[in-house]
Coordinates of C-alpha atoms and ligand atoms in Angstrom, one line a residue:
X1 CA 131.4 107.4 65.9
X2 CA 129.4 109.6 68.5
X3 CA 130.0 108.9 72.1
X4 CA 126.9 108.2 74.0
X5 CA 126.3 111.2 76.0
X6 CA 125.3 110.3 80.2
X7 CA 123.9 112.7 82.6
X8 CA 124.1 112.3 86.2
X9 CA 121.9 114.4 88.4
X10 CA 123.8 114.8 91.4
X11 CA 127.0 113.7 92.5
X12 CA 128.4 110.0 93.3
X13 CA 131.0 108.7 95.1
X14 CA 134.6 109.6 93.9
X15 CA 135.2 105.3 93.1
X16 CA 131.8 105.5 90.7
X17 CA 132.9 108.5 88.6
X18 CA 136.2 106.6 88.2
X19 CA 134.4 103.6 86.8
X20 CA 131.9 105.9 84.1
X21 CA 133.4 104.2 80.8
X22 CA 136.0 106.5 79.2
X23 CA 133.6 106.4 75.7
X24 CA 130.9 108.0 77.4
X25 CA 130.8 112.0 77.3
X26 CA 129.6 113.3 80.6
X27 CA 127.0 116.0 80.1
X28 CA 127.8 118.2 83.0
X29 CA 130.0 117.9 86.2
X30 CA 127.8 115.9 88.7
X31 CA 127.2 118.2 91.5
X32 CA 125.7 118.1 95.3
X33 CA 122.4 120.0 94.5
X34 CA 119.4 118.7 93.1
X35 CA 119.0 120.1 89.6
X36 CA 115.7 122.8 88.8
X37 CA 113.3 121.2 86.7
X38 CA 114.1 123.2 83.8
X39 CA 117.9 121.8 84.2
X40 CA 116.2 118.6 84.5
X41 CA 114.6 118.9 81.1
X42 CA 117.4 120.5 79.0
X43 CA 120.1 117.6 79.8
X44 CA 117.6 114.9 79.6
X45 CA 117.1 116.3 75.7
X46 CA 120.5 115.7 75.3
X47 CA 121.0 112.6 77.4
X48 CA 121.9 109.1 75.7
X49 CA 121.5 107.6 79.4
X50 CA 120.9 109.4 83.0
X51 CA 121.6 108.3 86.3
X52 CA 119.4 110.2 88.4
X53 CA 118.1 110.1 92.5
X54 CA 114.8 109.5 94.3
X55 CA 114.2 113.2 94.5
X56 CA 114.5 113.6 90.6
X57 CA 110.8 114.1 89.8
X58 CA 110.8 112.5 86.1
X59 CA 107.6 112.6 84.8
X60 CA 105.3 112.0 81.4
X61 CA 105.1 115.6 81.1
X62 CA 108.9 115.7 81.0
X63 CA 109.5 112.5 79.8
X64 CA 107.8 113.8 76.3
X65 CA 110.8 116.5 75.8
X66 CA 113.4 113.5 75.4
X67 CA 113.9 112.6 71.8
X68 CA 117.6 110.1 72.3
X69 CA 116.9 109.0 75.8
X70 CA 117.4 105.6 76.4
X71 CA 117.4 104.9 79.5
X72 CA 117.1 106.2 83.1
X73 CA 118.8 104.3 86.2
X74 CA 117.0 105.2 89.0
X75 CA 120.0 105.5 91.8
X76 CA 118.1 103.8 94.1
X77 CA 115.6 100.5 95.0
X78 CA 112.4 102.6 94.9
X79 CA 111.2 104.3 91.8
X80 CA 108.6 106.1 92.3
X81 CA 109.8 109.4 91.8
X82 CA 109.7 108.2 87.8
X83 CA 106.1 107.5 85.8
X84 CA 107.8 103.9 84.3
X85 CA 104.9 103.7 82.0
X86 CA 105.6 106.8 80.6
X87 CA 109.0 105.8 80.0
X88 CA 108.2 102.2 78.6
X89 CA 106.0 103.7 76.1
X90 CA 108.5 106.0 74.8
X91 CA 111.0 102.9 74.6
X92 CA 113.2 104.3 77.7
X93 CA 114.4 101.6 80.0
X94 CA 114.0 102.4 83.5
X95 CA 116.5 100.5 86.3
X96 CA 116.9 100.5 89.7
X97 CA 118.9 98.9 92.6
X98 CA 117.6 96.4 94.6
X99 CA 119.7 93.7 96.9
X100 CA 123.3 95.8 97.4
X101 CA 121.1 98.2 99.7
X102 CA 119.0 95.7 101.9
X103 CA 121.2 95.1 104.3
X104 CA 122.2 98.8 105.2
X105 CA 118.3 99.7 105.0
X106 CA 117.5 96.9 107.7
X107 CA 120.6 98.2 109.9
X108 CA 119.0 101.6 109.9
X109 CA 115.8 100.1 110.7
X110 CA 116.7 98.4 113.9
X111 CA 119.2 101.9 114.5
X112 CA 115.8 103.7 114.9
X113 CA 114.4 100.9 116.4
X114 CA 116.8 100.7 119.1
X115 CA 117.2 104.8 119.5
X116 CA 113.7 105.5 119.8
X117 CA 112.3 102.7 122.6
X118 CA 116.2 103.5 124.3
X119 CA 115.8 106.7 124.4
X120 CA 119.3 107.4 122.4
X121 CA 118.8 110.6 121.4
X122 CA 117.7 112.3 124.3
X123 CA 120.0 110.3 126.9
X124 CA 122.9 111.9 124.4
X125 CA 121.6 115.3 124.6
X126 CA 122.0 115.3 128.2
X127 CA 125.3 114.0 128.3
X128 CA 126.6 116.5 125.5
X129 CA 124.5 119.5 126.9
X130 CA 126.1 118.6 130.7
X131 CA 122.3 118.4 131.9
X132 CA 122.6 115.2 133.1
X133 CA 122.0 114.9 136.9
X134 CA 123.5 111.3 137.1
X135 CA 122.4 107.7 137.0
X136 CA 118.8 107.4 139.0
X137 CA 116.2 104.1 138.9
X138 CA 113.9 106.4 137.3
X139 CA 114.9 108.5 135.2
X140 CA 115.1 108.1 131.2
X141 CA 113.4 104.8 131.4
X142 CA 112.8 103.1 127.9
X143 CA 110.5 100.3 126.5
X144 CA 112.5 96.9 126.7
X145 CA 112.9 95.4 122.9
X146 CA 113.8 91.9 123.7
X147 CA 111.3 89.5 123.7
X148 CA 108.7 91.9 122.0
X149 CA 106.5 91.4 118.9
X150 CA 108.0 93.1 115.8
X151 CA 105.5 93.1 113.2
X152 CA 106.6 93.6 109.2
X153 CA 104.6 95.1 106.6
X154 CA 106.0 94.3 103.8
X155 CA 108.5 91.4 103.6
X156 CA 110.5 92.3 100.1
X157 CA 114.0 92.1 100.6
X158 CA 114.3 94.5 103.1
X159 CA 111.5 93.5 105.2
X160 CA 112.5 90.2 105.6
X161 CA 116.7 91.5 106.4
X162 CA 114.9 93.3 109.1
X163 CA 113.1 90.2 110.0
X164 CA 115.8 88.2 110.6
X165 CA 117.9 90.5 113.3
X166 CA 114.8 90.0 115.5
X167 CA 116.6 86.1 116.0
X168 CA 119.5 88.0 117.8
X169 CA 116.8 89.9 120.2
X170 CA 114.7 86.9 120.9
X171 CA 112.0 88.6 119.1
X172 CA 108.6 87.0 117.8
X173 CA 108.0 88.2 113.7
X174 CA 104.9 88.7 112.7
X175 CA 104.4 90.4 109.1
X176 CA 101.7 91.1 106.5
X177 CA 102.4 91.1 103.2
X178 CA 101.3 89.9 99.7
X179 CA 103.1 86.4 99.8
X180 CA 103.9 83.9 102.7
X181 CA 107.6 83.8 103.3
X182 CA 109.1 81.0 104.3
X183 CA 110.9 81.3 107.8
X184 CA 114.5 80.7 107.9
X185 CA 115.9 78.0 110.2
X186 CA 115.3 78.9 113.9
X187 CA 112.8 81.3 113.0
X188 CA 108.6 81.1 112.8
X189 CA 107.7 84.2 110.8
X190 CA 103.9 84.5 110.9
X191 CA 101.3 85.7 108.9
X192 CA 99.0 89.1 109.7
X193 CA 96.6 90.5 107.7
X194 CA 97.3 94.4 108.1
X195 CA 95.1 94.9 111.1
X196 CA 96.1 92.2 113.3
X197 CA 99.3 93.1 112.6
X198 CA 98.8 96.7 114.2
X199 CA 97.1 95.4 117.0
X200 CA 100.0 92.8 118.0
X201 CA 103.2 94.7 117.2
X202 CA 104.9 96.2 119.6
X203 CA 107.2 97.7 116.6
X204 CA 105.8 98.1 113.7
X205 CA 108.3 98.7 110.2
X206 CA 107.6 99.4 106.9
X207 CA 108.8 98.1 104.5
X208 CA 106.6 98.5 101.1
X209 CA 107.5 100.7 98.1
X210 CA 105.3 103.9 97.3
X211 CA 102.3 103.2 95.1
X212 CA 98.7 104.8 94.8
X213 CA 97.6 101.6 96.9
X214 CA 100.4 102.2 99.9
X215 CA 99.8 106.1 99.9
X216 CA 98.6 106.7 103.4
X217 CA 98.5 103.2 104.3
X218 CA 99.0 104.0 108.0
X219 CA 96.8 106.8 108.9
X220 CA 93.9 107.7 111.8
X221 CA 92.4 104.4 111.4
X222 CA 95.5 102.4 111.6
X223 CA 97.8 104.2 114.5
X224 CA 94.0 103.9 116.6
X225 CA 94.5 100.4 116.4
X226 CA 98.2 99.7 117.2
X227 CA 99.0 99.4 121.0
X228 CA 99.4 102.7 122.9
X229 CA 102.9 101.2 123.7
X230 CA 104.1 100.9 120.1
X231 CA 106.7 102.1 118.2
X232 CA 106.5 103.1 114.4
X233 CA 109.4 102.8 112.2
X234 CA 109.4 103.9 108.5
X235 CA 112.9 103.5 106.5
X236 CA 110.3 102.9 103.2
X237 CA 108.9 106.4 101.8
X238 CA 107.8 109.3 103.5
X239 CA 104.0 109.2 102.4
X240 CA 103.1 105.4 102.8
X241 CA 102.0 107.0 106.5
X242 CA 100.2 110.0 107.0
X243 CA 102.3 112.7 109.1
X244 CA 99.6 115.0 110.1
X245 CA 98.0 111.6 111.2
X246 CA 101.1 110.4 113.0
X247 CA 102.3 113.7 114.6
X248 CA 99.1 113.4 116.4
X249 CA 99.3 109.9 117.3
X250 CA 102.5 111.0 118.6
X251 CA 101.1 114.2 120.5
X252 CA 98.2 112.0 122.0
X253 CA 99.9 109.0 123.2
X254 CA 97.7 107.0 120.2
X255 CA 101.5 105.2 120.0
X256 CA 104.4 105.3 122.0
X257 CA 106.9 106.7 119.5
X258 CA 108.4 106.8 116.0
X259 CA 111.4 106.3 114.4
X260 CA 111.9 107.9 111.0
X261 CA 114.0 108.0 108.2
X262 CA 111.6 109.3 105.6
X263 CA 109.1 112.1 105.3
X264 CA 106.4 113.2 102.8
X265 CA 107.6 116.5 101.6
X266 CA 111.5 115.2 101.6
X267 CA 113.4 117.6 102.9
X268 CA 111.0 119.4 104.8
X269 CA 109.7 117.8 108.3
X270 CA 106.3 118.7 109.9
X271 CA 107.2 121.3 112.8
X272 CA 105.4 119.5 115.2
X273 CA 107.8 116.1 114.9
X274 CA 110.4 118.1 115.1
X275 CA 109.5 119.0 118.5
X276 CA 108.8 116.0 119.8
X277 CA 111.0 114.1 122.2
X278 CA 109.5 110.8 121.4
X279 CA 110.4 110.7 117.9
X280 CA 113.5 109.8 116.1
X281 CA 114.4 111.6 113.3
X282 CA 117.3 110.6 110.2
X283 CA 117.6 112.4 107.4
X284 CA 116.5 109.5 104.7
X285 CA 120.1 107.4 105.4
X286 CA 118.6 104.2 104.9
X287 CA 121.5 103.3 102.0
X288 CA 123.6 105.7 103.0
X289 CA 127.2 103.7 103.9
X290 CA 129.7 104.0 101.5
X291 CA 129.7 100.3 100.4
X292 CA 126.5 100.7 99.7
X293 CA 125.9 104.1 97.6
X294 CA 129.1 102.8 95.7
X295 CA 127.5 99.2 94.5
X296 CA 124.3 101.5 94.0
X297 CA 126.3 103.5 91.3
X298 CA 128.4 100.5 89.9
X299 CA 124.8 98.9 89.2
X300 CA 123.4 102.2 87.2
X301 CA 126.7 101.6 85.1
X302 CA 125.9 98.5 84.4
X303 CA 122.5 98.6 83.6
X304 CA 123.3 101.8 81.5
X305 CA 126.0 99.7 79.7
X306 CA 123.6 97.0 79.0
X307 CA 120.9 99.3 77.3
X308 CA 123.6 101.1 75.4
X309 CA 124.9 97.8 74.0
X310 CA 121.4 96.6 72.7
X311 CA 121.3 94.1 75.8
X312 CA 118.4 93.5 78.3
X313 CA 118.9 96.0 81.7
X314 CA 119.2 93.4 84.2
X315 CA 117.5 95.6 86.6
X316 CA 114.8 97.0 84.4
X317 CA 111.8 97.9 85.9
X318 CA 109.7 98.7 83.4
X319 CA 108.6 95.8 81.7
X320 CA 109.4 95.9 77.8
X321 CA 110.1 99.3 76.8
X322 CA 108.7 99.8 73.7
X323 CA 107.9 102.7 71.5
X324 CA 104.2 103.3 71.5
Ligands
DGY401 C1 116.0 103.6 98.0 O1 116.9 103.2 97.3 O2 114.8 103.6 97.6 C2 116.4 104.2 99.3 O3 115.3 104.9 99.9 C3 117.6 105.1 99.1 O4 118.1 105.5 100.3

């Protein structure tokens, strides 16, 4: 019988590898660089199943080279580095991995949170570059988080895991989204639309996945209307805001500061941010804790396992896959 062949774009942790069922035959050795798009192409062609990453652009045009692809587990919650419809009409299964990565996302949130109104980054520089003078009244002053507004847009999983961390800092939750959420005990989680939201926040965190309706979502319009005291924090995808937009929001004092985790031309970051002292910057961590990227892999496996076995992904994405 022929072993169903698996790629995997880049490599996992050591404890997923270990768990890749000994029938499968593993196309090539998973390695730490992103593969060329013509690498890309030539091991989907001879894929059965792929596991692939957010920065794995899989699209129709490639998409149309598979002939035996089943189906792709997209190695993380969002998928929009994959055209799903594509894929459903040529009968592959697209997966991805929500719930095991909510609460590390929200964690990195308030990190940001916390680092950019705190002023973690710079108060660190001075002890590590032996700059600093010593402790003063005034100096390296922050904004104070307890007791502000933290405003949500978006409450999915994540956005409401961030939500509920704001008990612990006494802070108000106000959030817009599609749906109303109901408030957990000892919390009164209010409804926004998007621009009263921005104008009562005093952090503002994003938490929507990227579509052609959330593209530039925050831009000129929106950071104009949040509070010059605000703080922006995106853990979601790079181009739900507009960084030309927000860099000069930052320069101007339009907000107070941003914390961010994710960019719109992944890895590269505007200049300008990076020279900014009033700007946090990760580089895209938000899952990034060994627990986490480990259940992340463990669920591709399983949703690759299902496909494989003529059973239904249970974390399919993409509708009914059929062939069109
Ligand atoms: C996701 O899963 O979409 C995250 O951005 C990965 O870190």
């Amino acid at each position: 019988m022929n072993r169903p062949t698996l790629y995997i774009t880049r490599l996992l942790p050591q404890s997923v590898l270990e768990a890749i069922p000994q029938q499968y035959r593993l196309l090539s050795t998973p390695s730490d660089t992103p593969p060329t798009a013509s690498e890309l192409q030539k091991e989907l062609l001879e894929a059965d199943a792929a596991i692939c990453t957010l920065s794995d652009r899989i699209d129709a045009s490639l998409l149309a080279h598979t002939t035996r692809l089943k189906v792709i587990a997209n190695y993380a919650v969002g998928y929009n580095n994959i055209d799903v419809t594509a894929a459903a009409q040529r009968g592959i299964v697209v997966s991805n991995t929500p719930d095991v990565l909510t609460d590390a996302t929200a964690d990195l949130a308030w990190a940001l949170l916390l680092a950019v109104s705190r002023r973690i980054v710079e108060g660190e520089t001075w002890v590590r570059t032996g700059t600093w003078p010593g402790w003063s009244p005034t100096r390296m002053l922050g904004a104070q988080v307890s007791g502000k507004t933290l405003g949500i847009v978006g409450m999915g999983r994540i956005g409401q895991a961030v939500a509920r961390r704001a008990v612990g800092f006494d802070m108000p939750v106000i959030y817009a989204g599609r749906h109303s959420i109901t408030s957990p005990p000892g919390a009164a989680w209010a409804r926004r639309s998007l621009s009263e939201l921005l104008m009562e926040s005093d952090f503002l965190s994003l938490h929507v996945p990227l579509t052609e309706a959330t593209r530039h979502l925050i831009g000129p319009r929106e950071l104009a209307t949040m509070k010059p005291t605000s703080f922006l924090i995106n853990t979601a995808r790079g181009p739900v805001v507009d960084e030309a937009a927000l860099l000069s929001a930052l320069q101007t004092g339009t907000i107070a500061g941003a914390g961010l985790d994710v960019y719109e031309q992944e890895p590269i970051v505007s200049a300008g941010l990076l020279a900014l002292p009033n700007v946090v910057l990760l580089p895209h961590l938000g899952s990034a804790t060994l627990e986490t990227r480990v259940r992340m892999g463990l669920i591709c496996l399983k949703n690759i396992a299902a496909v494989l076995e003529g059973r239904r992904a249970p974390n399919q994405v993409n509708g009914s896959a059929m062939k069109g």
